[in-house]
XYZ file of C-alpha atoms in Angstrom:
524
model
C -0.002 0.037 -0.039
C 3.146 2.488 0.812
C 4.614 1.520 -1.678
C 1.547 1.864 -4.208
C 1.233 5.529 -3.039
C 4.627 7.009 -3.634
C 4.316 5.696 -7.077
C 0.845 6.964 -7.523
C 2.545 10.757 -6.057
C 5.499 9.963 -8.785
C 3.161 9.379 -12.035
C 1.151 12.639 -11.125
C 3.761 14.844 -10.619
C 5.340 13.527 -14.034
C 2.012 13.472 -16.160
C 2.222 17.328 -14.789
C 4.966 17.729 -15.525
C 4.375 15.816 -19.686
C 1.344 17.939 -19.800
C 3.118 21.098 -20.048
C 4.932 19.421 -23.215
C 8.189 20.316 -21.724
C 9.994 16.801 -22.241
C 13.499 18.380 -21.542
C 11.990 19.874 -18.656
C 10.606 17.045 -17.357
C 14.134 15.049 -17.535
C 16.037 17.758 -16.136
C 13.646 18.050 -13.294
C 13.058 14.194 -12.866
C 15.016 14.414 -8.981
C 12.937 17.080 -8.314
C 9.936 15.031 -8.916
C 11.223 11.854 -7.114
C 11.577 14.374 -3.702
C 8.078 15.717 -4.579
C 6.621 12.148 -5.006
C 8.592 11.268 -1.150
C 6.826 14.406 0.184
C 3.498 13.492 -0.784
C 4.104 9.670 0.254
C 5.563 10.892 3.615
C 2.181 13.405 4.218
C -0.017 11.058 2.941
C 1.563 8.008 5.439
C 1.602 10.500 8.472
C -2.332 11.972 8.068
C -3.249 8.419 7.849
C -1.173 7.484 11.054
C -2.562 10.603 12.713
C -5.915 9.735 12.481
C -5.821 6.183 13.121
C -8.095 5.067 16.323
C -6.279 1.700 16.500
C -5.512 1.944 20.256
C -1.621 3.215 18.779
C 0.426 5.168 21.271
C -0.121 8.888 20.237
C 1.561 10.057 17.108
C 3.870 13.045 18.420
C 5.441 14.233 14.644
C 7.213 12.762 11.673
C 10.601 11.219 12.493
C 12.367 14.635 10.413
C 11.696 16.109 13.816
C 14.867 14.342 15.149
C 16.520 15.440 12.393
C 15.544 19.508 13.190
C 16.165 18.855 17.065
C 19.300 16.482 16.609
C 21.904 18.689 18.191
C 19.268 18.962 21.222
C 17.960 15.406 20.921
C 17.539 14.339 24.139
C 15.950 17.344 25.782
C 13.514 17.166 23.409
C 12.814 13.716 24.205
C 12.595 15.233 27.381
C 9.711 18.025 26.389
C 7.610 15.189 24.519
C 7.848 12.756 27.758
C 6.564 15.557 30.273
C 3.331 15.329 27.118
C 3.456 11.412 26.749
C 4.449 8.627 28.435
C 4.532 7.003 25.531
C 5.087 8.109 22.538
C 5.562 7.464 18.519
C 7.377 9.425 15.836
C 6.084 8.086 11.958
C 8.462 7.217 9.256
C 7.745 6.108 5.964
C 7.832 2.434 6.731
C 7.126 1.926 10.185
C 6.810 4.194 13.582
C 9.771 4.779 16.122
C 7.640 4.577 19.507
C 9.617 6.141 22.477
C 8.530 5.753 26.516
C 9.451 6.435 29.398
C 6.676 4.832 31.404
C 8.490 2.150 33.920
C 6.062 -0.283 33.402
C 6.476 -0.461 29.793
C 10.415 -0.651 29.794
C 10.240 -3.430 32.343
C 7.411 -5.061 29.507
C 9.966 -4.435 26.377
C 13.358 -5.458 28.963
C 12.275 -8.232 30.758
C 8.223 -10.002 30.931
C 8.478 -9.831 26.888
C 11.827 -9.636 26.406
C 11.698 -12.435 23.103
C 9.654 -9.874 21.438
C 12.029 -7.124 21.494
C 15.720 -7.542 20.247
C 17.847 -4.770 18.359
C 16.345 -5.850 15.352
C 16.991 -5.708 11.637
C 16.710 -1.932 11.244
C 18.851 -1.217 14.229
C 21.612 -4.079 13.105
C 21.881 -2.304 9.705
C 22.871 1.174 10.854
C 25.264 -0.491 13.915
C 26.783 -3.453 12.165
C 29.608 -0.991 9.811
C 31.091 -0.568 12.940
C 29.934 -2.761 15.930
C 30.069 -5.433 13.524
C 28.152 -8.613 15.357
C 29.174 -7.573 18.774
C 26.981 -8.077 21.500
C 25.415 -4.178 21.633
C 24.146 -5.232 17.761
C 23.020 -8.831 17.753
C 20.643 -11.156 19.018
C 19.634 -15.105 19.511
C 22.610 -17.400 19.287
C 25.370 -14.621 18.901
C 24.218 -12.604 21.125
C 23.827 -15.430 24.075
C 27.307 -16.861 23.354
C 29.006 -13.669 23.762
C 26.485 -13.015 26.959
C 27.855 -16.455 28.727
C 31.928 -15.614 28.058
C 31.159 -12.269 29.198
C 28.760 -13.740 32.086
C 32.097 -16.011 32.840
C 34.797 -13.439 32.902
C 33.147 -11.301 35.018
C 32.297 -13.248 38.141
C 36.150 -14.235 37.974
C 37.547 -13.474 40.829
C 41.161 -13.587 39.184
C 39.407 -10.734 37.118
C 37.934 -8.936 39.875
C 41.306 -8.828 41.671
C 43.245 -7.915 38.728
C 41.238 -5.113 37.621
C 40.792 -3.188 40.815
C 44.727 -3.204 40.691
C 44.954 -1.839 37.712
C 42.502 0.252 38.923
C 44.407 1.823 41.846
C 47.630 2.044 39.736
C 45.642 4.139 36.767
C 44.123 6.239 39.541
C 47.531 6.957 41.313
C 48.981 7.742 37.290
C 45.886 10.127 36.919
C 46.060 11.828 39.934
C 49.717 12.729 39.295
C 48.884 14.137 35.764
C 46.368 16.706 37.437
C 49.107 17.648 40.509
C 51.589 18.830 37.316
C 48.461 20.917 36.254
C 47.385 21.752 39.179
C 50.886 23.453 40.263
C 51.455 25.218 37.081
C 47.559 26.833 37.897
C 46.711 25.693 34.580
C 43.066 24.519 32.941
C 42.741 21.399 32.388
C 40.134 19.487 29.847
C 39.126 16.534 33.025
C 36.950 14.791 30.373
C 39.698 14.349 28.307
C 42.144 12.821 30.466
C 39.221 10.735 31.981
C 38.858 9.165 28.712
C 42.453 8.603 28.285
C 42.547 6.959 31.776
C 39.763 5.118 31.098
C 41.213 3.448 27.487
C 44.170 2.354 29.369
C 42.679 0.969 31.922
C 40.348 -0.947 29.489
C 43.033 -2.173 27.816
C 45.210 -3.261 30.418
C 42.054 -5.183 31.790
C 40.512 -6.212 28.851
C 43.379 -6.748 26.839
C 46.441 -6.775 28.607
C 48.181 -4.504 26.569
C 49.610 -1.219 28.310
C 48.576 1.705 26.013
C 49.701 4.836 28.198
C 47.387 7.361 26.300
C 47.235 9.589 29.272
C 50.963 10.710 28.993
C 49.879 11.791 25.126
C 52.788 9.780 23.310
C 51.016 7.348 21.528
C 49.645 8.839 18.425
C 48.528 5.749 17.154
C 46.520 5.248 19.824
C 45.150 8.299 20.056
C 44.322 8.348 16.470
C 42.314 5.154 17.470
C 40.592 7.180 20.373
C 39.012 9.825 17.682
C 38.614 7.522 14.744
C 36.535 5.601 17.425
C 34.624 8.724 18.639
C 34.018 10.424 15.523
C 32.424 6.592 14.061
C 30.532 6.430 17.264
C 28.843 10.519 16.384
C 28.405 9.192 12.311
C 26.685 5.855 12.953
C 24.463 7.498 15.237
C 23.692 10.187 13.052
C 22.247 7.610 10.647
C 18.956 7.285 12.669
C 17.894 10.806 11.683
C 19.854 10.496 7.742
C 17.235 9.280 5.211
C 20.125 9.463 2.618
C 22.760 7.538 4.809
C 22.659 4.728 2.937
C 22.880 6.372 -0.849
C 25.994 8.314 0.450
C 27.278 4.841 2.183
C 26.686 3.965 -1.958
C 28.775 7.472 -3.219
C 31.145 7.299 -0.574
C 30.428 10.934 0.456
C 30.005 12.891 3.277
C 30.184 11.514 6.897
C 29.857 8.142 5.616
C 33.165 8.427 3.441
C 34.693 9.632 7.009
C 33.375 6.522 8.385
C 34.704 4.234 5.636
C 38.157 5.776 6.925
C 37.736 5.891 10.428
C 36.531 2.308 10.321
C 39.663 1.915 8.670
C 41.909 3.167 11.350
C 39.842 1.634 13.938
C 40.328 -2.067 12.333
C 44.115 -1.764 11.567
C 44.271 -0.658 15.406
C 41.928 -3.799 16.730
C 43.798 -7.006 14.080
C 46.650 -5.488 15.306
C 46.274 -5.914 18.826
C 44.823 -9.437 18.697
C 47.840 -10.615 16.428
C 50.547 -9.340 18.559
C 48.118 -10.509 21.781
C 48.256 -14.175 19.969
C 51.855 -13.683 19.522
C 52.413 -12.692 23.170
C 50.067 -15.960 24.637
C 52.228 -18.214 22.532
C 55.413 -17.022 23.688
C 54.671 -16.474 27.221
C 53.907 -18.941 30.003
C 51.609 -18.334 33.470
C 48.199 -17.246 34.239
C 46.022 -14.971 31.312
C 44.336 -12.614 33.558
C 42.845 -9.903 30.952
C 39.382 -10.680 29.039
C 41.045 -10.851 25.069
C 43.430 -13.857 26.430
C 40.317 -15.683 27.469
C 38.450 -14.895 24.305
C 41.366 -15.771 22.318
C 41.701 -19.124 24.312
C 37.965 -19.932 23.583
C 38.516 -18.905 19.965
C 41.356 -21.973 19.240
C 38.134 -24.493 20.536
C 35.745 -22.937 17.626
C 37.945 -21.509 15.316
C 35.023 -21.408 12.446
C 33.044 -19.357 14.235
C 35.329 -17.338 16.642
C 37.215 -15.343 13.630
C 39.144 -12.583 14.267
C 36.473 -10.794 12.677
C 34.279 -12.149 15.214
C 37.003 -10.810 18.449
C 37.301 -7.962 16.712
C 33.268 -7.114 17.130
C 33.716 -8.082 20.548
C 36.895 -5.901 21.632
C 34.809 -2.907 19.975
C 31.933 -3.843 22.194
C 33.878 -4.074 25.557
C 35.886 -0.681 24.453
C 32.548 1.539 24.494
C 31.163 -0.545 27.677
C 34.084 0.174 29.229
C 35.798 3.242 28.095
C 32.831 5.434 27.479
C 30.449 5.044 30.550
C 32.895 5.031 32.791
C 34.730 8.116 31.831
C 31.541 9.939 30.814
C 29.857 9.048 33.977
C 32.843 10.673 35.786
C 33.457 13.767 33.559
C 29.494 14.576 34.158
C 30.208 13.480 38.290
C 32.693 15.953 38.981
C 30.740 18.873 36.606
C 28.251 17.883 39.132
C 30.712 18.453 41.938
C 31.680 21.908 40.666
C 28.579 23.164 40.612
C 27.762 21.961 44.062
C 30.568 22.649 46.408
C 28.845 21.538 49.346
C 28.340 18.148 47.914
C 31.960 17.541 46.874
C 33.254 18.541 50.675
C 30.226 15.745 51.696
C 32.007 13.141 49.162
C 35.425 14.050 50.242
C 34.021 13.664 53.954
C 32.611 10.134 52.872
C 36.061 8.800 51.568
C 38.147 10.173 54.471
C 35.127 8.365 56.967
C 35.480 4.981 54.824
C 39.587 4.685 54.567
C 40.615 6.364 57.741
C 43.488 7.549 56.016
C 45.364 10.752 57.552
C 46.025 13.588 54.829
C 49.840 13.254 55.226
C 49.763 10.069 52.503
C 50.834 10.199 48.989
C 48.703 8.906 45.870
C 50.790 5.881 45.946
C 49.493 4.949 49.711
C 46.496 5.756 49.623
C 45.278 3.842 46.706
C 46.790 0.933 48.595
C 44.060 2.500 51.677
C 40.845 1.245 48.469
C 40.824 -2.131 49.455
C 36.755 -3.623 48.843
C 36.345 -2.996 51.844
C 37.210 0.299 52.148
C 34.710 1.071 48.622
C 31.859 -0.546 49.452
C 31.853 1.540 52.931
C 31.918 4.754 50.638
C 28.091 5.269 50.355
C 27.419 8.728 49.909
C 30.043 8.348 47.002
C 28.069 5.680 45.491
C 24.724 7.386 45.788
C 26.200 10.663 44.280
C 27.658 8.874 41.262
C 24.114 7.035 41.284
C 22.425 10.786 41.049
C 25.124 11.226 38.182
C 23.579 8.285 36.222
C 20.235 9.441 36.739
C 20.347 12.951 35.488
C 23.319 11.777 32.852
C 23.287 7.984 32.107
C 25.804 6.977 30.041
C 23.189 5.892 27.359
C 21.051 8.126 27.156
C 18.574 5.851 24.873
C 18.155 2.587 24.124
C 16.524 1.258 20.807
C 14.651 -2.393 20.374
C 12.350 -3.697 17.634
C 9.127 -5.482 17.483
C 9.431 -8.959 16.248
C 5.238 -9.474 16.330
C 2.471 -7.133 17.075
C 1.964 -6.638 20.698
C -0.087 -4.529 23.507
C 2.364 -2.809 26.232
C 1.354 -2.830 29.438
C -0.588 0.931 28.800
C -2.783 -0.247 26.367
C -1.070 1.023 23.711
C -0.669 -1.328 20.225
C 2.762 -2.084 18.792
C 3.312 -3.105 14.965
C 5.543 -5.834 13.963
C 8.646 -4.198 12.796
C 7.924 -0.913 15.071
C 11.115 0.850 16.374
C 10.365 0.628 20.653
C 13.268 2.640 22.438
C 12.839 3.682 26.756
C 14.733 7.378 27.509
C 16.764 7.205 29.697
C 18.000 10.745 30.044
C 14.645 12.065 29.932
C 13.231 9.515 32.562
C 15.435 10.384 34.792
C 14.029 13.643 34.261
C 10.454 12.476 34.818
C 8.402 14.556 38.158
C 5.946 11.391 37.439
C 8.952 8.926 38.146
C 11.211 10.563 40.725
C 9.175 13.658 42.082
C 8.733 17.045 41.802
C 12.694 17.347 42.056
C 13.506 14.901 39.910
C 16.116 17.563 38.040
C 17.445 18.195 40.738
C 21.024 16.845 41.733
C 20.709 15.294 45.603
C 22.524 11.991 46.174
C 20.576 12.100 49.400
C 17.354 10.447 47.712
C 19.456 7.113 47.408
C 20.493 7.626 50.957
C 18.076 5.791 54.193
C 19.753 5.695 57.530
C 23.143 6.644 55.712
C 22.903 3.200 53.752
C 22.355 3.353 49.844
C 19.133 2.518 48.804
C 18.837 1.184 44.909
C 15.665 1.177 42.984
C 14.093 -1.152 40.118
C 15.943 -1.486 37.156
C 13.102 -0.297 34.819
C 12.819 2.724 36.990
C 16.305 3.726 37.232
C 17.415 2.403 33.856
C 21.290 3.033 33.372
C 22.280 -0.792 33.577
C 19.487 -1.770 31.759
C 17.079 -4.671 33.131
C 16.153 -8.035 32.654
C 18.174 -10.431 30.613
C 20.652 -7.771 28.796
C 21.512 -6.028 32.670
C 24.617 -4.810 32.110
C 27.353 -7.332 33.264
C 29.624 -4.677 34.282
C 27.828 -2.874 36.439
C 29.672 -3.332 39.736
C 32.822 -3.543 37.677
C 32.036 -0.052 36.909
C 31.151 1.208 40.222
C 34.348 0.345 41.421
C 36.084 1.884 39.101
C 34.293 5.302 38.890
C 34.785 5.197 42.803
C 38.310 4.040 42.993
C 39.042 7.143 40.592
C 36.531 9.761 42.052
C 37.783 8.855 45.700
C 41.181 9.806 45.026
C 40.599 12.607 42.938
C 38.715 14.810 45.558
C 41.087 12.842 48.489
C 43.601 15.078 46.730
C 41.990 17.978 44.994
C 39.008 20.700 45.232
C 37.412 20.975 41.867
C 36.362 24.294 40.101
C 35.105 25.587 36.910
C 37.211 27.519 34.499
C 33.484 29.165 33.432
C 31.256 28.928 37.058
C 28.573 29.943 34.950
C 28.922 27.342 32.119
C 26.008 24.916 31.586
C 27.462 21.384 29.921
C 25.789 20.259 27.099
C 26.410 16.448 25.134
C 27.386 15.524 21.933
C 24.526 13.490 20.236
C 25.541 9.918 19.873
C 25.494 6.601 21.729
C 26.943 7.479 24.950
C 26.352 10.417 26.658
C 29.486 12.362 25.803
C 30.273 16.055 27.352
C 30.432 18.874 24.263
C 33.592 20.885 24.050
C 35.306 18.753 27.400
C 35.419 19.808 30.567
C 37.662 22.606 31.668
C 38.239 22.731 35.274
C 40.960 23.805 37.773
C 42.292 21.480 40.423
C 43.372 22.979 43.594
C 45.631 20.490 45.983
C 44.514 20.051 48.968
C 47.937 18.686 50.404
C 51.059 17.491 48.535
C 50.202 14.199 47.339
């Protein structure tokens, strides 16, 4: 039916042009006729869905609205979510449904999980960058990677190894900050956190020392830039209806993406080959994640190819680098906006570690035992409050495999996209109360102890079968870094009146960095 409408619209415009008997004009204007047919077709589809009475989610507009609001997309979703807990935007082929209703979120993530996978639409957009990594696949491949990752994250040897790396890299970061602080120089803390997280992820995940924090490894820096820029470009595909044409013609952002992926692939395949050679020549325990995946690949060379390992590596990278570093950037931004909370976090760290001020950084990080880190209840609450307002993944999309009815009564059609809006949900008064937009860590504390919420209300780590396996891993890393940086420095925004914004991409990256001043509390 939809194709028929488009063809009829195109024929109508062509016949109109031919009626003028200007054949040259007809041929020259053919691209315009296609665009005109597309517009008529879109309008017919939109009006048809707008007047539909099939108990579908209310129509908030055409999908092109997201292109118009792309650079402030998540704020646009807040405005719509305040009007409709569940709504949809219309495309020419299907509806994109968005929900901020915790009951609906629980239903798609848990109750009827089999019906809501990533789907062909999302896989098509993400495949060039993420391939068949865990974030872009469903079914057998998702279960396989989930099972392997679950085993690794539950292993004590990885937990002990990762905590050692977290402490070591927290100390390196603190010394780097100290040099800038002594010189009274402003620093981009987000950039430093990103590089530190990159070093941490490569050590824990892949057993490789990058040292990007020093800025000396140009190849690693090129890889980071290529990966971050690709993240933005791939997300742009969700609002660019011509991205497939641009990819075919190799022009614009799609050409940039192709060049970036070459940089990414060269880096990752060299990493795999280097790691495989290293494992052949070394004895002893293999503590990093990649070593364990390579051991597994020897048992199943047909399926666990280097290309498949590449996709797994990039999935771990975006999960381990972007999420924790972005959250810490927003965390320190909020501490600067709320100096009293910054001091409360400091007192919590001091109380949990029971250390004196005269300790060096190296001595202090040794005090960050698992027991001491677990005692930091206020810090845990402050990080969680940051994730509530600035979730690492602001929107997560699924696709309906079959027709369905959500708990709120709205009908979903086969092929509909359906996304829950973590960023918008954190600001909804009907979920968090009238102070939903306030940064208030105390909302997570009861008698001084942290009290969690339903993962379908606080969706930063997803919920159901796809709940984040690295949740505790991420909290340990963030708490160790945050505790170290707050213990040794007082933080202040370079421009105190500045309100930070985000780059619209898969992860909530702060736009234009985080320029801060650090003031030593004492000599580290």
